[in-house]
CSV table of C-alpha atoms in Angstrom, one decimal:
chain,number,residue,atom,x,y,z
A,239,UNK,CA,0.2,0.0,0.0
A,240,UNK,CA,1.2,3.6,-0.8
A,241,UNK,CA,1.9,6.0,1.9
A,242,UNK,CA,-0.6,8.2,0.4
A,243,UNK,CA,-3.4,5.5,0.7
A,244,UNK,CA,-2.1,4.7,4.2
A,245,UNK,CA,-2.2,8.2,5.5
A,246,UNK,CA,-5.5,8.8,3.7
A,247,UNK,CA,-6.9,5.8,5.6
A,248,UNK,CA,-5.6,7.0,9.0
A,249,UNK,CA,-6.9,10.6,8.5
A,250,UNK,CA,-10.4,9.1,7.5
A,251,UNK,CA,-10.3,6.8,10.5
A,252,UNK,CA,-9.1,9.2,13.2
A,253,UNK,CA,-11.2,12.3,11.8
A,254,UNK,CA,-14.2,10.6,10.8
A,255,UNK,CA,-14.3,11.8,7.2
A,256,UNK,CA,-15.1,9.8,4.1
A,257,UNK,CA,-11.7,8.7,2.5
A,258,UNK,CA,-12.9,9.9,-1.1
A,259,UNK,CA,-13.3,13.5,0.4
A,260,UNK,CA,-9.5,13.5,0.8
A,261,UNK,CA,-6.8,14.5,-1.4
A,262,UNK,CA,-3.2,15.9,-1.0
A,263,UNK,CA,-4.8,19.4,-0.9
A,264,UNK,CA,-7.2,18.8,1.8
A,265,UNK,CA,-6.1,20.9,4.9
A,266,UNK,CA,-7.0,20.1,8.3
A,267,UNK,CA,-8.9,23.2,8.5
A,268,UNK,CA,-11.0,21.8,5.5
A,269,UNK,CA,-11.9,19.0,7.6
A,270,UNK,CA,-12.6,20.9,10.8
A,271,UNK,CA,-9.8,19.2,12.7
A,272,UNK,CA,-9.1,21.0,16.2
A,273,UNK,CA,-5.6,20.9,17.7
A,274,UNK,CA,-6.5,17.9,19.8
A,275,UNK,CA,-7.6,16.0,16.5
A,276,UNK,CA,-4.2,16.7,15.1
A,277,UNK,CA,-2.4,15.6,18.0
A,278,UNK,CA,-4.4,12.2,17.9
A,279,UNK,CA,-3.8,12.0,14.2
A,280,UNK,CA,0.0,12.3,14.9
A,281,UNK,CA,-0.3,9.8,17.6
A,282,UNK,CA,-1.6,7.2,15.0
A,283,UNK,CA,0.9,8.2,12.5
A,284,UNK,CA,3.7,7.8,15.0
A,285,UNK,CA,2.5,4.1,15.8
A,286,UNK,CA,1.8,3.1,12.2
A,287,UNK,CA,5.0,4.3,10.7
A,288,UNK,CA,7.0,3.8,13.9
A,289,UNK,CA,8.7,7.1,14.1
A,290,UNK,CA,8.6,10.3,16.5
A,291,UNK,CA,7.1,13.3,15.3
A,292,UNK,CA,8.5,16.6,17.0
A,293,UNK,CA,6.1,19.5,17.9
A,294,UNK,CA,8.0,21.8,15.6
A,295,UNK,CA,7.5,19.1,12.7
A,296,UNK,CA,3.9,19.2,13.7
A,297,UNK,CA,3.6,23.0,13.2
A,298,UNK,CA,4.6,22.7,9.6
A,299,UNK,CA,1.9,19.9,8.8
A,300,UNK,CA,-1.1,21.5,7.6
A,301,UNK,CA,-2.4,19.2,4.9
A,302,UNK,CA,-2.8,15.8,3.6
A,303,UNK,CA,0.0,16.5,1.2
A,304,UNK,CA,2.3,17.7,4.0
A,305,UNK,CA,1.8,14.7,6.2
A,306,UNK,CA,2.5,12.4,2.9
A,307,UNK,CA,5.6,14.5,2.0
A,308,UNK,CA,6.8,14.2,5.6
A,309,UNK,CA,6.2,10.2,6.2
A,310,UNK,CA,7.9,9.8,2.7
A,311,UNK,CA,11.0,11.7,3.7
A,312,UNK,CA,11.3,9.5,7.0
A,313,UNK,CA,10.6,6.0,5.7
B,204,UNK,CA,-23.4,2.9,40.4
B,205,UNK,CA,-22.3,0.2,38.4
B,206,UNK,CA,-18.9,-0.1,37.0
B,207,UNK,CA,-18.8,-3.5,35.7
B,208,UNK,CA,-16.6,-3.9,32.6
B,209,UNK,CA,-14.7,-1.0,33.5
B,210,UNK,CA,-10.9,-1.0,34.7
B,211,UNK,CA,-9.9,1.7,37.2
B,212,UNK,CA,-6.3,2.5,38.4
B,213,UNK,CA,-5.7,4.4,41.8
B,214,UNK,CA,-2.3,5.4,42.4
B,215,UNK,CA,-1.1,5.1,46.1
B,216,UNK,CA,-3.8,2.8,47.1
B,217,UNK,CA,-2.2,0.2,49.4
B,218,UNK,CA,-3.5,2.5,52.4
B,219,UNK,CA,-5.2,5.4,53.8
B,220,UNK,CA,-7.7,7.2,51.4
B,221,UNK,CA,-6.3,5.6,48.1
B,222,UNK,CA,-7.1,2.0,49.9
B,223,UNK,CA,-10.6,3.1,50.5
B,224,UNK,CA,-11.1,4.4,46.8
B,225,UNK,CA,-9.9,1.1,45.6
B,226,UNK,CA,-12.2,-1.1,47.6
B,227,UNK,CA,-15.2,1.3,46.7
B,228,UNK,CA,-14.6,1.0,43.1
B,229,UNK,CA,-14.1,-2.5,43.5
B,230,UNK,CA,-17.4,-3.0,45.3
B,231,UNK,CA,-18.9,-1.2,42.3
B,232,UNK,CA,-17.8,-3.7,39.9
B,233,UNK,CA,-14.7,-2.0,38.4
B,234,UNK,CA,-11.4,-4.0,37.8
B,235,UNK,CA,-8.9,-2.3,39.9
B,236,UNK,CA,-5.2,-1.5,39.7
B,237,UNK,CA,-3.8,-1.0,42.8
B,238,UNK,CA,-0.5,1.1,42.3
B,239,UNK,CA,1.6,1.5,45.4
B,240,UNK,CA,5.3,2.7,45.7
B,241,UNK,CA,7.0,0.5,48.4
B,242,UNK,CA,4.1,-1.3,50.8
B,243,UNK,CA,3.9,-4.6,48.9
B,244,UNK,CA,2.1,-6.4,51.7
B,245,UNK,CA,-0.4,-3.7,52.3
B,246,UNK,CA,-1.2,-3.6,48.4
B,247,UNK,CA,-1.7,-7.5,48.4
B,248,UNK,CA,-3.9,-7.1,51.5
B,249,UNK,CA,-6.1,-4.6,49.4
B,250,UNK,CA,-6.3,-6.9,46.1
B,251,UNK,CA,-7.2,-10.1,48.3
B,252,UNK,CA,-10.1,-7.9,49.9
B,253,UNK,CA,-11.4,-7.0,46.5
B,254,UNK,CA,-11.0,-10.6,45.3
B,255,UNK,CA,-12.8,-11.9,48.3
B,256,UNK,CA,-15.9,-9.8,47.5
B,257,UNK,CA,-15.9,-11.1,44.0
B,258,UNK,CA,-13.7,-8.3,42.2
B,259,UNK,CA,-11.1,-8.4,40.1
B,260,UNK,CA,-7.7,-6.6,41.1
B,261,UNK,CA,-3.9,-6.6,40.3
B,262,UNK,CA,-1.2,-4.8,42.3
B,263,UNK,CA,1.3,-2.8,40.4
B,264,UNK,CA,4.3,-1.2,41.8
B,265,UNK,CA,5.2,2.1,40.2
B,266,UNK,CA,6.9,5.5,41.3
B,267,UNK,CA,4.7,8.4,40.2
B,268,UNK,CA,7.6,10.7,40.0
B,269,UNK,CA,8.9,8.6,37.2
B,270,UNK,CA,7.4,9.1,33.9
B,271,UNK,CA,8.7,5.8,32.4
B,272,UNK,CA,7.3,3.7,35.5
B,273,UNK,CA,3.8,5.3,34.9
B,274,UNK,CA,3.9,4.4,31.4
B,275,UNK,CA,4.7,0.9,32.0
B,276,UNK,CA,1.9,0.8,34.7
B,277,UNK,CA,-0.5,1.9,31.9
B,278,UNK,CA,0.6,-0.9,29.5
B,279,UNK,CA,0.6,-3.4,32.4
B,280,UNK,CA,-3.0,-2.3,33.1
B,281,UNK,CA,-4.0,-2.8,29.5
B,282,UNK,CA,-2.3,-6.2,29.1
B,283,UNK,CA,-4.1,-7.3,32.1
B,284,UNK,CA,-7.5,-5.8,31.8
B,285,UNK,CA,-7.7,-4.8,28.3
B,286,UNK,CA,-8.6,-1.3,28.7
B,287,UNK,CA,-8.8,1.7,31.2
B,288,UNK,CA,-11.5,3.9,31.9
B,289,UNK,CA,-11.0,5.6,35.3
B,290,UNK,CA,-7.6,7.0,36.8
B,291,UNK,CA,-7.6,8.2,40.0
B,292,UNK,CA,-4.4,10.1,40.9
B,293,UNK,CA,-4.3,9.8,44.8
B,294,UNK,CA,-0.7,9.0,45.5
B,295,UNK,CA,0.6,11.9,47.8
B,296,UNK,CA,3.1,12.7,50.5
B,297,UNK,CA,3.6,15.3,53.1
B,298,UNK,CA,6.9,17.0,54.3
B,299,UNK,CA,5.3,19.6,56.6
B,300,UNK,CA,7.5,22.4,57.7
B,301,UNK,CA,7.2,26.0,58.1
B,302,UNK,CA,8.7,27.7,55.2
B,303,UNK,CA,11.5,29.5,57.1
B,304,UNK,CA,12.8,26.0,58.0
B,305,UNK,CA,11.8,24.0,54.6
B,306,UNK,CA,14.6,22.5,52.9
B,307,UNK,CA,14.6,22.4,49.2
B,308,UNK,CA,14.4,18.9,49.3
B,309,UNK,CA,11.1,18.7,51.3
B,310,UNK,CA,9.9,21.3,48.9
B,311,UNK,CA,10.8,19.3,46.0
B,312,UNK,CA,9.8,15.8,46.9
B,313,UNK,CA,6.4,17.1,47.5
B,314,UNK,CA,6.0,18.8,44.2
B,315,UNK,CA,7.8,15.6,42.6
B,316,UNK,CA,4.8,13.2,43.9
B,317,UNK,CA,1.8,15.1,44.3
B,318,UNK,CA,1.8,17.4,41.2
B,319,UNK,CA,4.4,15.9,38.7
B,320,UNK,CA,3.2,12.6,39.5
B,321,UNK,CA,-0.5,13.6,38.6
B,322,UNK,CA,0.9,15.0,35.2
B,323,UNK,CA,3.1,11.6,34.4
B,324,UNK,CA,0.1,9.4,35.2
B,325,UNK,CA,-2.3,11.6,33.1
B,326,UNK,CA,0.0,12.0,30.4
B,327,UNK,CA,0.7,8.2,30.1
B,328,UNK,CA,-3.0,7.4,30.3
B,329,UNK,CA,-4.1,9.7,27.6
B,330,UNK,CA,-3.0,7.9,24.6
B,331,UNK,CA,-4.8,4.8,25.4
B,332,UNK,CA,-8.0,6.9,26.7
B,333,UNK,CA,-7.9,8.9,23.4
B,334,UNK,CA,-7.6,5.6,21.3
B,335,UNK,CA,-10.3,3.9,22.8
B,336,UNK,CA,-12.6,6.7,21.9
B,337,UNK,CA,-15.0,5.7,24.8
B,338,UNK,CA,-14.6,8.8,27.1
B,339,UNK,CA,-13.2,8.4,30.5
B,340,UNK,CA,-13.1,9.7,34.0
B,341,UNK,CA,-10.0,11.4,35.6
B,342,UNK,CA,-10.3,12.1,39.3
B,343,UNK,CA,-7.6,13.8,41.2
B,344,UNK,CA,-7.2,14.0,44.8
B,345,UNK,CA,-6.6,17.6,45.9
B,346,UNK,CA,-6.7,18.7,49.2
B,347,UNK,CA,-8.6,21.7,51.0
B,348,UNK,CA,-5.0,22.9,51.6
B,349,UNK,CA,-4.7,23.4,48.1
B,350,UNK,CA,-7.8,26.0,48.2
B,351,UNK,CA,-7.2,27.9,51.3
B,352,UNK,CA,-3.5,27.2,52.1
B,353,UNK,CA,-2.4,25.7,55.4
B,354,UNK,CA,0.5,26.7,57.9
B,355,UNK,CA,3.3,24.5,57.5
B,356,UNK,CA,2.3,23.1,54.3
B,357,UNK,CA,3.5,25.5,51.6
B,358,UNK,CA,4.9,22.7,49.7
B,359,UNK,CA,1.7,20.7,50.1
B,360,UNK,CA,-0.6,23.6,49.5
B,361,UNK,CA,1.2,24.6,46.4
B,362,UNK,CA,1.2,21.3,44.9
B,363,UNK,CA,-2.3,20.6,45.5
B,364,UNK,CA,-3.5,24.0,44.3
B,365,UNK,CA,-1.3,23.2,41.2
B,366,UNK,CA,-3.5,19.9,40.7
B,367,UNK,CA,-6.7,22.0,41.1
B,368,UNK,CA,-5.6,24.3,38.2
B,369,UNK,CA,-4.4,21.3,36.2
B,370,UNK,CA,-7.7,19.7,36.7
B,371,UNK,CA,-9.7,22.6,35.5
B,372,UNK,CA,-7.3,22.8,32.2
B,373,UNK,CA,-7.6,19.1,31.5
B,374,UNK,CA,-11.0,19.3,31.7
B,375,UNK,CA,-11.2,21.8,28.9
B,376,UNK,CA,-8.7,20.2,26.9
B,377,UNK,CA,-10.4,16.7,26.9
B,378,UNK,CA,-14.1,17.7,27.1
B,379,UNK,CA,-14.6,17.4,23.5
B,380,UNK,CA,-13.5,13.5,23.7
B,381,UNK,CA,-15.9,12.7,26.7
B,382,UNK,CA,-13.3,12.4,29.3
B,383,UNK,CA,-14.2,14.3,32.5
B,384,UNK,CA,-11.7,15.4,34.8
B,385,UNK,CA,-12.6,16.5,38.4
B,386,UNK,CA,-10.8,16.9,41.6
B,387,UNK,CA,-11.9,16.0,45.3
B,388,UNK,CA,-10.4,18.0,47.9
B,389,UNK,CA,-10.4,16.2,51.3
B,390,UNK,CA,-10.2,18.0,54.5
B,391,UNK,CA,-9.1,16.3,57.8
B,392,UNK,CA,-9.4,12.6,57.1
B,393,UNK,CA,-8.5,9.8,59.7
B,394,UNK,CA,-5.4,8.4,58.0
B,395,UNK,CA,-1.8,7.6,58.9
B,396,UNK,CA,-1.0,11.1,57.4
B,397,UNK,CA,-3.1,12.8,60.0
B,398,UNK,CA,-2.4,10.3,63.0
B,399,UNK,CA,0.5,12.6,63.7
B,400,UNK,CA,-1.7,15.4,64.9
B,401,UNK,CA,-1.8,15.5,68.6
B,402,UNK,CA,-5.0,14.8,70.7
B,403,UNK,CA,-5.2,18.6,71.4
B,404,UNK,CA,-4.8,19.7,67.7
B,405,UNK,CA,-7.5,17.2,66.7
B,406,UNK,CA,-10.0,18.5,69.0
B,407,UNK,CA,-9.3,22.2,67.9
B,408,UNK,CA,-9.8,20.9,64.3
B,409,UNK,CA,-12.9,19.4,65.1
B,410,UNK,CA,-14.3,22.5,66.6
B,411,UNK,CA,-14.0,24.2,63.0
B,412,UNK,CA,-15.7,21.4,61.5
B,413,UNK,CA,-19.4,21.9,60.9
B,414,UNK,CA,-20.1,18.3,60.9
B,415,UNK,CA,-18.2,17.8,64.3
B,416,UNK,CA,-16.0,15.2,63.3
B,417,UNK,CA,-12.9,14.2,61.3
B,418,UNK,CA,-13.6,12.5,57.8
B,419,UNK,CA,-13.3,8.8,57.1
B,420,UNK,CA,-11.6,7.5,53.8
B,421,UNK,CA,-14.7,6.2,53.0
B,422,UNK,CA,-16.3,9.6,52.9
B,423,UNK,CA,-13.9,10.4,50.1
B,424,UNK,CA,-14.1,7.2,48.3
B,425,UNK,CA,-17.9,7.7,48.1
B,426,UNK,CA,-17.4,11.0,46.2
B,427,UNK,CA,-15.0,9.4,44.0
B,428,UNK,CA,-17.4,6.6,43.0
B,429,UNK,CA,-20.1,9.2,42.1
B,430,UNK,CA,-17.7,11.2,40.0
B,431,UNK,CA,-16.4,7.7,38.3
B,432,UNK,CA,-20.0,6.6,37.7
B,433,UNK,CA,-22.9,8.7,37.4
B,434,UNK,CA,-21.6,12.1,37.2
B,435,UNK,CA,-21.9,12.3,33.4
B,436,UNK,CA,-22.3,16.0,33.1
B,437,UNK,CA,-19.7,17.1,35.7
B,438,UNK,CA,-16.2,18.1,34.8
B,439,UNK,CA,-13.6,20.7,35.9
B,440,UNK,CA,-15.1,20.7,39.1
B,441,UNK,CA,-13.3,20.8,42.8
B,442,UNK,CA,-15.6,19.0,45.4
B,443,UNK,CA,-14.4,19.5,49.1
B,444,UNK,CA,-15.0,16.6,51.3
B,445,UNK,CA,-14.3,18.4,54.5
B,446,UNK,CA,-17.6,18.5,56.6
B,447,UNK,CA,-17.5,22.2,56.0
B,448,UNK,CA,-14.1,23.1,57.4
B,449,UNK,CA,-13.4,26.6,58.0
B,450,UNK,CA,-9.7,27.1,57.7
């Protein structure tokens, strides 16, 4: 499974949105994710991809595309 | 007040108020984690008492001042009972002294256990609580000293006041996830912690309590049970269990 599909699956699951509504351009704001939603998403990503995402890195992640780019740079 | 199928962790529950809370939650059907720091035999005794009345319990040794130990306690809990629903942060110590005589160590030990310990346990429990997506209950045992202050307890009062503000903040952060966070502030409760008071001092304290007696650990435990079970729409609150003590 590609990183993109996996990330979309996790986002859809965590934030309870339909997966076909998600694209690389979708921002967290678009799907009404609050700050705790983003933290929960980060925790799920850390677990799935076995990595640790710093607070600073989280600040630069605003969209699904950002997440995909970030994960791809780490795995 | 049925807690069947729920798992509760009570820190510092080998004796005193924590012990009464563990027994009360166990009585209500919760699977109970009896956390303790050193008194293995006393913790086993609490476990036995819960098991004898048909409940499930396990003892887990962990020093709440150490984050890693708190994390293993949470993992251990999930391995044992599969989930966590209720966290009661009760572990606490006193190192009373007038500030003019208070050593840095007496200050720090109390802050580490009574305040940082609450942070450590909440932080460690948060990931599984959020992941379960089924709400949860966090109940912090503060103290009336944390509301009014108390001579000889600058360290203890500061830590407990911190716990109260921490409680109110966490209630805001976690409300959207159905996790309630409340504090119980006991007054003078008959435990080993208050046993050191002289009879004369006890009389003097009792004269300031509207209900005319010291509290019992069970008086605190029943309020914790209420917060852990039926108090669905209560969060960010501090409930004094002090017989209306005027400080």
